[in-house]
Amino acid sequence: MNLLDLNYEQLKEVVVKKGLPAYRADQIMDMLLCYKDWSEVSNLPKNTSSLFSDYCILPLEIINEFKGGNGVVKFLYKLQDNHLIEGVYLPNNYGNTICVSTQVGCKMRCAFCASGKDGFMRNLTSGEILAQVLLVNKIMGGTSKNRAISNVVLMGSGEPLDNYDHVVSFLKNISAKRGLNLSLRNITISTCGLVKQINKLAKEGLNVTLTISLHSTDDEKRKKLMPIASANKIIDIIAAADNYYKSTGRRVSYEYALTEENSDNSSVEKLIELLNDKNAHVNLIRLNEIEGQEVRGVSERRSIEILDRLNNFGISATLRRSLGSEVEGACGQLKNHFAKK
Ligand code: SAH
């Protein structure tokens, strides 16, 4: 059992059950949010740690880090059961972003993505997802009140909506007043387009930013890139995204990794047709190379041509800068290592 899986109310219940006064929950919560061990805090009675010996408080540790350009750092974390996951810290001019993993491995097996190549191991708990943010916040000099992290993207390994309950608990806990109090607007969930779960998320009352990995404008071609497309048609995904926008007021983004297959003029015109009347944003992504990859990307020149075509038509679009590729920390390059390193 992991104390970071609990919200404040649940933590208070545990604290009271252990025979401690309720106010100790605030001190323990602060310790947890600072990702500190019992021995690192001085405001709790000495025997507190033994009272909680049945609980884990630090579910992951950093066992390696790789520094890239522009301050990007990729972290290799070890979980309690020795599984390894990765995450990336990306400083930018509006704040600092951390990219977190939601699963060990991934079931989706997208052709261009490294995360699912070794299969799926298990879901991460909400506390394990939160711990990635807290630990990096700590080592970057942040505290529970003075955060060094301003944005979180759920774009590491795993499909967030395939680990729905833990991801929703994570979102609630990280944004709670008595949690890290991070605005949900600063958190982005990226999904391969699980229609049912997008519609469910729309009803949660969490105004988290949603981005959809579209990557194709044709269902048959999409199936070749993303096997999950067999169960989720593009038209239904876009309808679910519209529904999400209506329910939350949050503009949805579409990720479109530029491949030889999807970057021809007719695909681009189809993309325009699909998103024409939507309040949507398109994030064009230069395909990052992964080991054994069969999918080929397009030139920078072609990428810019596509960007211009979308913008000239009046569709909000950007070409994502690829940070972290030199440390294999860019999109799709985070793969699961099981005690490999
Ligand atoms: N499972 C989620 C999160 C995945 S990673 C999802 O599918 O959205 C975040 C983004 O990186 C997704 O849009 C994903 O499709 C994209 N991506 C994966 N591999 C990539 C690669 N090799 N190059 C560029 N983008 C990639």
Short mmCIF file of C-alpha atoms and ligand atoms in Angstrom, two decimals:
data_model
loop_
_atom_site.label_atom_id
_atom_site.label_comp_id
_atom_site.label_asym_id
_atom_site.label_seq_id
_atom_site.Cartn_x
_atom_site.Cartn_y
_atom_site.Cartn_z
CA MET A 1 0.00 0.00 0.00
CA ASN A 2 1.19 3.42 -0.99
CA LEU A 3 0.24 6.56 0.94
CA LEU A 4 0.53 8.60 -2.27
CA ASP A 5 -2.45 6.68 -3.67
CA LEU A 6 -4.65 8.36 -1.07
CA ASN A 7 -6.33 11.74 -1.24
CA TYR A 8 -6.27 14.07 1.75
CA GLU A 9 -9.53 12.78 3.25
CA GLN A 10 -8.43 9.16 2.94
CA LEU A 11 -5.06 10.01 4.46
CA LYS A 12 -6.78 11.72 7.38
CA GLU A 13 -8.86 8.60 8.00
CA VAL A 14 -5.73 6.43 8.09
CA VAL A 15 -3.96 8.91 10.40
CA VAL A 16 -6.87 8.93 12.84
CA LYS A 17 -7.13 5.12 12.72
CA LYS A 18 -3.47 4.95 13.69
CA GLY A 19 -4.37 6.94 16.81
CA LEU A 20 -2.83 10.25 15.75
CA PRO A 21 -4.61 13.61 15.90
CA ALA A 22 -6.11 14.63 12.55
CA TYR A 23 -3.80 17.63 12.12
CA ARG A 24 -0.90 15.21 11.65
CA ALA A 25 -2.46 14.40 8.26
CA ASP A 26 -1.53 17.91 7.06
CA GLN A 27 2.09 17.42 8.09
CA ILE A 28 2.26 13.98 6.53
CA MET A 29 0.61 15.25 3.35
CA ASP A 30 3.21 17.99 3.11
CA MET A 31 6.00 15.47 3.63
CA LEU A 32 4.56 13.28 0.86
CA LEU A 33 4.17 16.20 -1.54
CA CYS A 34 7.81 17.15 -0.93
CA TYR A 35 8.69 13.51 -1.67
CA LYS A 36 10.48 13.23 1.67
CA ASP A 37 11.05 10.21 3.85
CA TRP A 38 10.06 10.12 7.55
CA SER A 39 13.69 10.72 8.50
CA GLU A 40 13.80 13.95 6.47
CA VAL A 41 11.11 15.77 8.46
CA SER A 42 11.43 17.05 12.00
CA ASN A 43 7.84 17.99 12.88
CA LEU A 44 6.54 14.44 13.40
CA PRO A 45 6.97 12.29 16.53
CA LYS A 46 9.84 9.81 16.18
CA ASN A 47 7.63 6.71 16.24
CA THR A 48 5.39 7.90 13.36
CA SER A 49 7.29 5.96 10.71
CA SER A 50 6.85 2.69 12.60
CA LEU A 51 3.10 3.35 12.85
CA PHE A 52 3.03 3.47 9.06
CA SER A 53 5.38 0.57 8.43
CA ASP A 54 2.61 -1.13 6.40
CA TYR A 55 2.65 1.75 3.91
CA CYS A 56 5.12 2.70 1.24
CA ILE A 57 5.67 6.44 0.84
CA LEU A 58 8.31 6.74 -1.87
CA PRO A 59 7.17 4.37 -4.63
CA LEU A 60 9.92 5.16 -7.10
CA GLU A 61 13.51 6.29 -7.26
CA ILE A 62 15.64 7.72 -10.05
CA ILE A 63 18.35 5.29 -11.07
CA ASN A 64 19.73 7.12 -14.07
CA GLU A 65 19.44 10.45 -15.83
CA PHE A 66 20.38 11.54 -19.30
CA LYS A 67 20.90 15.22 -20.05
CA GLY A 68 19.96 16.56 -23.47
CA GLY A 69 20.10 20.05 -24.97
CA ASN A 70 18.01 23.01 -23.76
CA GLY A 71 17.91 21.67 -20.21
CA VAL A 72 15.97 18.53 -21.14
CA VAL A 73 16.56 15.63 -18.75
CA LYS A 74 15.33 12.09 -19.21
CA PHE A 75 14.90 10.07 -16.03
CA LEU A 76 14.90 6.35 -15.55
CA TYR A 77 12.83 5.45 -12.51
CA LYS A 78 12.75 2.16 -10.66
CA LEU A 79 9.46 1.07 -9.14
CA GLN A 80 9.13 -1.03 -5.98
CA ASP A 81 8.67 -4.21 -8.00
CA ASN A 82 11.82 -3.39 -10.01
CA HIS A 83 9.99 -2.41 -13.16
CA LEU A 84 11.58 0.55 -14.89
CA ILE A 85 9.76 3.50 -16.41
CA GLU A 86 10.95 6.72 -17.99
CA GLY A 87 10.00 10.35 -17.85
CA VAL A 88 11.24 13.64 -19.23
CA TYR A 89 11.72 17.10 -17.77
CA LEU A 90 11.34 19.86 -20.37
CA PRO A 91 12.02 23.44 -19.34
CA ASN A 92 10.35 26.07 -21.50
CA ASN A 93 9.80 29.80 -21.43
CA TYR A 94 6.30 29.54 -19.92
CA GLY A 95 7.31 27.12 -17.18
CA ASN A 96 8.64 23.62 -16.74
CA THR A 97 6.90 20.55 -18.06
CA ILE A 98 7.22 16.99 -16.91
CA CYS A 99 6.18 14.15 -19.17
CA VAL A 100 4.94 11.19 -17.11
CA SER A 101 4.28 7.53 -17.86
CA THR A 102 0.95 5.96 -16.95
CA GLN A 103 1.72 2.29 -17.60
CA VAL A 104 4.75 -0.01 -17.65
CA GLY A 105 4.81 -0.75 -21.37
CA CYS A 106 1.67 -0.27 -23.45
CA LYS A 107 -0.99 -2.44 -25.08
CA MET A 108 -1.59 -0.18 -28.08
CA ARG A 109 1.37 -1.22 -30.23
CA CYS A 110 1.39 1.79 -32.54
CA ALA A 111 3.83 1.08 -35.38
CA PHE A 112 5.94 4.20 -34.83
CA CYS A 113 6.06 4.20 -31.03
CA ALA A 114 8.68 2.58 -28.81
CA SER A 115 6.52 2.33 -25.69
CA GLY A 116 4.60 -0.79 -26.67
CA LYS A 117 7.40 -2.63 -28.40
CA ASP A 118 8.15 -4.87 -25.42
CA GLY A 119 4.49 -5.38 -24.60
CA PHE A 120 2.43 -4.40 -21.58
CA MET A 121 3.48 -5.13 -17.99
CA ARG A 122 1.06 -3.34 -15.73
CA ASN A 123 -0.82 -0.16 -14.92
CA LEU A 124 0.79 2.43 -12.69
CA THR A 125 -1.22 3.46 -9.64
CA SER A 126 -2.24 7.10 -9.18
CA GLY A 127 0.47 7.40 -6.52
CA GLU A 128 3.13 6.10 -8.87
CA ILE A 129 2.12 8.63 -11.52
CA LEU A 130 2.07 11.43 -8.93
CA ALA A 131 5.44 10.33 -7.53
CA GLN A 132 7.10 11.03 -10.91
CA VAL A 133 5.98 14.67 -10.66
CA LEU A 134 6.86 15.02 -6.97
CA LEU A 135 10.32 13.52 -7.28
CA VAL A 136 11.32 15.70 -10.24
CA ASN A 137 9.77 18.73 -8.55
CA LYS A 138 11.97 17.99 -5.55
CA ILE A 139 15.22 17.55 -7.42
CA MET A 140 14.57 20.70 -9.44
CA GLY A 141 14.36 22.61 -6.16
CA GLY A 142 10.58 22.80 -5.82
CA THR A 143 8.44 22.27 -2.72
CA SER A 144 4.74 21.57 -2.21
CA LYS A 145 3.94 25.30 -2.25
CA ASN A 146 6.68 26.62 -4.48
CA ARG A 147 6.55 24.28 -7.41
CA ALA A 148 9.40 23.85 -9.88
CA ILE A 149 6.96 22.11 -12.25
CA SER A 150 4.13 24.06 -13.86
CA ASN A 151 2.84 21.64 -16.49
CA VAL A 152 2.32 17.92 -16.72
CA VAL A 153 1.79 15.94 -19.90
CA LEU A 154 0.63 12.33 -19.80
CA MET A 155 2.68 11.41 -22.84
CA GLY A 156 5.25 9.00 -21.47
CA SER A 157 4.82 5.28 -21.91
CA GLY A 158 1.31 3.91 -21.71
CA GLU A 159 -2.16 4.86 -22.87
CA PRO A 160 -3.61 7.04 -20.08
CA LEU A 161 -7.26 6.23 -20.85
CA ASP A 162 -6.48 2.50 -20.76
CA ASN A 163 -5.60 3.07 -17.07
CA TYR A 164 -8.68 5.18 -16.52
CA ASP A 165 -9.37 4.95 -12.78
CA HIS A 166 -5.80 5.54 -11.66
CA VAL A 167 -5.35 8.39 -14.11
CA VAL A 168 -8.54 10.10 -12.93
CA SER A 169 -7.47 9.71 -9.27
CA PHE A 170 -4.09 11.14 -10.19
CA LEU A 171 -5.76 14.16 -11.83
CA LYS A 172 -7.96 14.74 -8.79
CA ASN A 173 -5.11 14.37 -6.33
CA ILE A 174 -2.55 16.52 -8.12
CA SER A 175 -5.05 19.34 -8.63
CA ALA A 176 -6.56 19.18 -5.12
CA LYS A 177 -6.14 22.25 -2.90
CA ARG A 178 -4.49 19.99 -0.36
CA GLY A 179 -2.52 18.24 -3.06
CA LEU A 180 -0.04 19.98 -5.31
CA ASN A 181 -2.84 22.38 -6.29
CA LEU A 182 -1.77 22.29 -9.93
CA SER A 183 -4.37 23.67 -12.32
CA LEU A 184 -5.97 21.00 -14.51
CA ARG A 185 -5.59 23.40 -17.42
CA ASN A 186 -1.86 22.85 -17.12
CA ILE A 187 -2.23 19.11 -17.45
CA THR A 188 -2.55 17.40 -20.83
CA ILE A 189 -3.79 13.89 -21.44
CA SER A 190 -2.77 12.42 -24.76
CA THR A 191 -4.85 9.50 -26.00
CA CYS A 192 -4.78 7.26 -29.05
CA GLY A 193 -8.53 7.87 -29.25
CA LEU A 194 -10.48 5.53 -26.97
CA VAL A 195 -13.98 6.83 -27.72
CA LYS A 196 -15.82 5.38 -24.71
CA GLN A 197 -13.27 6.66 -22.24
CA ILE A 198 -13.14 10.14 -23.83
CA ASN A 199 -16.91 10.39 -23.37
CA LYS A 200 -16.58 9.17 -19.79
CA LEU A 201 -13.82 11.69 -19.07
CA ALA A 202 -16.04 14.47 -20.40
CA LYS A 203 -18.44 13.74 -17.55
CA GLU A 204 -15.85 13.83 -14.75
CA GLY A 205 -15.94 17.61 -14.38
CA LEU A 206 -12.15 17.75 -14.74
CA ASN A 207 -11.15 20.44 -17.19
CA VAL A 208 -7.97 18.75 -18.20
CA THR A 209 -6.53 19.47 -21.65
CA LEU A 210 -7.15 16.64 -24.08
CA THR A 211 -5.08 15.84 -27.10
CA ILE A 212 -5.81 13.08 -29.56
CA SER A 213 -3.25 11.10 -31.50
CA LEU A 214 -4.96 11.10 -34.88
CA HIS A 215 -2.02 10.52 -37.22
CA SER A 216 -4.24 9.60 -40.16
CA THR A 217 -7.38 10.78 -41.92
CA ASP A 218 -8.36 7.38 -43.23
CA ASP A 219 -9.54 4.50 -41.02
CA GLU A 220 -7.89 1.79 -43.11
CA LYS A 221 -4.52 3.55 -43.16
CA ARG A 222 -4.88 4.38 -39.48
CA LYS A 223 -5.38 0.71 -38.63
CA LYS A 224 -1.98 -0.04 -40.12
CA LEU A 225 -0.33 2.57 -37.91
CA MET A 226 -2.46 2.13 -34.81
CA PRO A 227 -4.13 -1.26 -34.24
CA ILE A 228 -6.61 0.34 -31.81
CA ALA A 229 -8.14 2.10 -34.84
CA SER A 230 -10.02 -1.13 -35.59
CA ALA A 231 -12.22 -0.43 -32.59
CA ASN A 232 -12.36 3.37 -32.83
CA LYS A 233 -13.36 5.10 -36.06
CA ILE A 234 -12.01 8.54 -36.85
CA ILE A 235 -15.50 10.01 -37.16
CA ASP A 236 -16.44 8.69 -33.71
CA ILE A 237 -13.21 9.97 -32.19
CA ILE A 238 -13.86 13.44 -33.56
CA ALA A 239 -17.45 13.32 -32.27
CA ALA A 240 -16.13 12.34 -28.81
CA ALA A 241 -13.62 15.21 -28.95
CA ASP A 242 -16.47 17.61 -29.84
CA ASN A 243 -18.45 16.27 -26.93
CA TYR A 244 -15.42 16.80 -24.68
CA TYR A 245 -15.15 20.40 -25.87
CA LYS A 246 -18.87 21.00 -25.25
CA SER A 247 -18.73 19.53 -21.75
CA THR A 248 -15.50 21.12 -20.57
CA GLY A 249 -15.03 24.23 -22.72
CA ARG A 250 -11.50 23.00 -23.38
CA ARG A 251 -10.31 23.13 -26.97
CA VAL A 252 -9.09 19.71 -28.08
CA SER A 253 -5.80 19.25 -29.93
CA TYR A 254 -4.99 16.65 -32.53
CA GLU A 255 -1.53 15.20 -32.84
CA TYR A 256 -0.47 14.32 -36.33
CA ALA A 257 2.94 12.70 -36.69
CA LEU A 258 4.01 13.33 -40.26
CA THR A 259 4.73 10.11 -42.12
CA GLU A 260 5.22 9.39 -45.81
CA GLU A 261 1.76 7.82 -45.82
CA ASN A 262 -0.22 10.68 -44.29
CA SER A 263 1.56 13.75 -45.62
CA ASP A 264 0.37 13.83 -49.24
CA ASN A 265 -1.92 16.62 -50.43
CA SER A 266 -5.10 14.57 -50.35
CA SER A 267 -4.49 13.53 -46.72
CA VAL A 268 -3.88 17.14 -45.76
CA GLU A 269 -7.08 18.26 -47.52
CA LYS A 270 -8.97 15.46 -45.76
CA LEU A 271 -7.60 16.70 -42.43
CA ILE A 272 -8.86 20.18 -43.24
CA GLU A 273 -12.26 18.77 -44.15
CA LEU A 274 -12.45 16.80 -40.88
CA LEU A 275 -11.51 19.73 -38.64
CA ASN A 276 -12.80 22.62 -40.71
CA ASP A 277 -15.66 23.73 -38.46
CA LYS A 278 -14.10 22.70 -35.15
CA ASN A 279 -12.48 24.80 -32.50
CA ALA A 280 -9.48 22.53 -32.59
CA HIS A 281 -5.75 22.76 -32.76
CA VAL A 282 -3.43 20.58 -34.81
CA ASN A 283 -0.06 19.67 -33.46
CA LEU A 284 2.09 18.47 -36.32
CA ILE A 285 4.91 16.27 -35.09
CA ARG A 286 8.11 15.39 -36.89
CA LEU A 287 8.41 11.63 -36.60
CA ASN A 288 11.20 10.63 -34.24
CA GLU A 289 13.24 7.62 -35.13
CA ILE A 290 12.92 4.52 -33.02
CA GLU A 291 14.81 1.25 -33.17
CA GLY A 292 13.60 -1.06 -35.95
CA GLN A 293 11.12 1.51 -37.20
CA GLU A 294 9.40 0.85 -40.51
CA VAL A 295 7.43 4.07 -40.69
CA ARG A 296 9.22 6.91 -42.44
CA GLY A 297 8.90 10.60 -41.70
CA VAL A 298 8.91 13.54 -44.11
CA SER A 299 11.34 16.42 -44.64
CA GLU A 300 11.25 19.60 -42.63
CA ARG A 301 10.33 21.46 -45.80
CA ARG A 302 7.25 19.31 -46.36
CA SER A 303 6.31 19.67 -42.68
CA ILE A 304 6.39 23.46 -43.00
CA GLU A 305 4.36 23.33 -46.23
CA ILE A 306 1.67 21.35 -44.42
CA LEU A 307 1.76 23.73 -41.48
CA ASP A 308 1.32 26.69 -43.83
CA ARG A 309 -1.55 25.01 -45.69
CA LEU A 310 -3.44 24.43 -42.43
CA ASN A 311 -2.77 27.91 -41.09
CA ASN A 312 -3.67 29.57 -44.39
CA PHE A 313 -6.95 27.72 -44.37
CA GLY A 314 -7.60 29.09 -40.89
CA ILE A 315 -6.90 25.95 -38.88
CA SER A 316 -4.84 26.60 -35.80
CA ALA A 317 -1.73 24.48 -36.14
CA THR A 318 1.82 24.29 -34.87
CA LEU A 319 4.80 22.13 -35.67
CA ARG A 320 6.00 20.62 -32.40
CA ARG A 321 9.62 21.28 -31.63
CA SER A 322 11.34 18.02 -30.96
CA LEU A 323 13.03 18.28 -27.63
CA GLY A 324 14.87 15.41 -26.12
CA SER A 325 15.50 13.27 -29.20
CA GLU A 326 19.21 13.17 -28.42
CA VAL A 327 18.40 11.33 -25.17
CA GLU A 328 15.63 9.24 -26.73
CA GLY A 329 13.23 11.26 -24.64
CA ALA A 330 11.18 12.66 -27.48
CA CYS A 331 7.66 11.54 -28.41
CA GLY A 332 7.41 7.82 -28.81
CA GLN A 333 10.94 7.14 -27.73
CA LEU A 334 10.28 6.30 -24.12
CA LYS A 335 10.32 2.60 -23.94
CA ASN A 336 10.07 0.28 -21.08
CA HIS A 337 13.26 -1.23 -19.81
CA PHE A 338 12.96 -4.14 -17.48
CA ALA A 339 16.19 -4.09 -15.53
CA LYS A 340 18.09 -3.65 -18.79
CA LYS A 341 20.30 -0.86 -17.59
N1 SAH B 1 -0.76 6.73 -25.61
C1 SAH B 1 -0.86 8.15 -25.71
C2 SAH B 1 0.41 8.86 -25.31
C3 SAH B 1 1.52 8.53 -26.25
S1 SAH B 1 2.90 9.49 -26.56
C4 SAH B 1 -1.26 8.52 -27.13
O1 SAH B 1 -1.32 7.64 -27.97
O2 SAH B 1 -1.53 9.68 -27.39
C5 SAH B 1 2.50 11.06 -27.04
C6 SAH B 1 2.50 11.34 -28.55
O3 SAH B 1 3.70 10.92 -29.21
C7 SAH B 1 1.37 10.61 -29.24
O4 SAH B 1 0.73 11.49 -30.12
C8 SAH B 1 2.11 9.55 -30.00
O5 SAH B 1 1.35 9.08 -31.06
C9 SAH B 1 3.34 10.31 -30.43
N2 SAH B 1 4.43 9.46 -30.90
C10 SAH B 1 4.66 8.17 -30.60
N3 SAH B 1 5.75 7.72 -31.23
C11 SAH B 1 6.23 8.75 -31.95
C12 SAH B 1 7.37 8.92 -32.80
N4 SAH B 1 8.21 7.91 -33.03
N5 SAH B 1 7.56 10.13 -33.36
C13 SAH B 1 6.72 11.15 -33.10
N6 SAH B 1 5.65 11.06 -32.31
C14 SAH B 1 5.40 9.87 -31.74
#
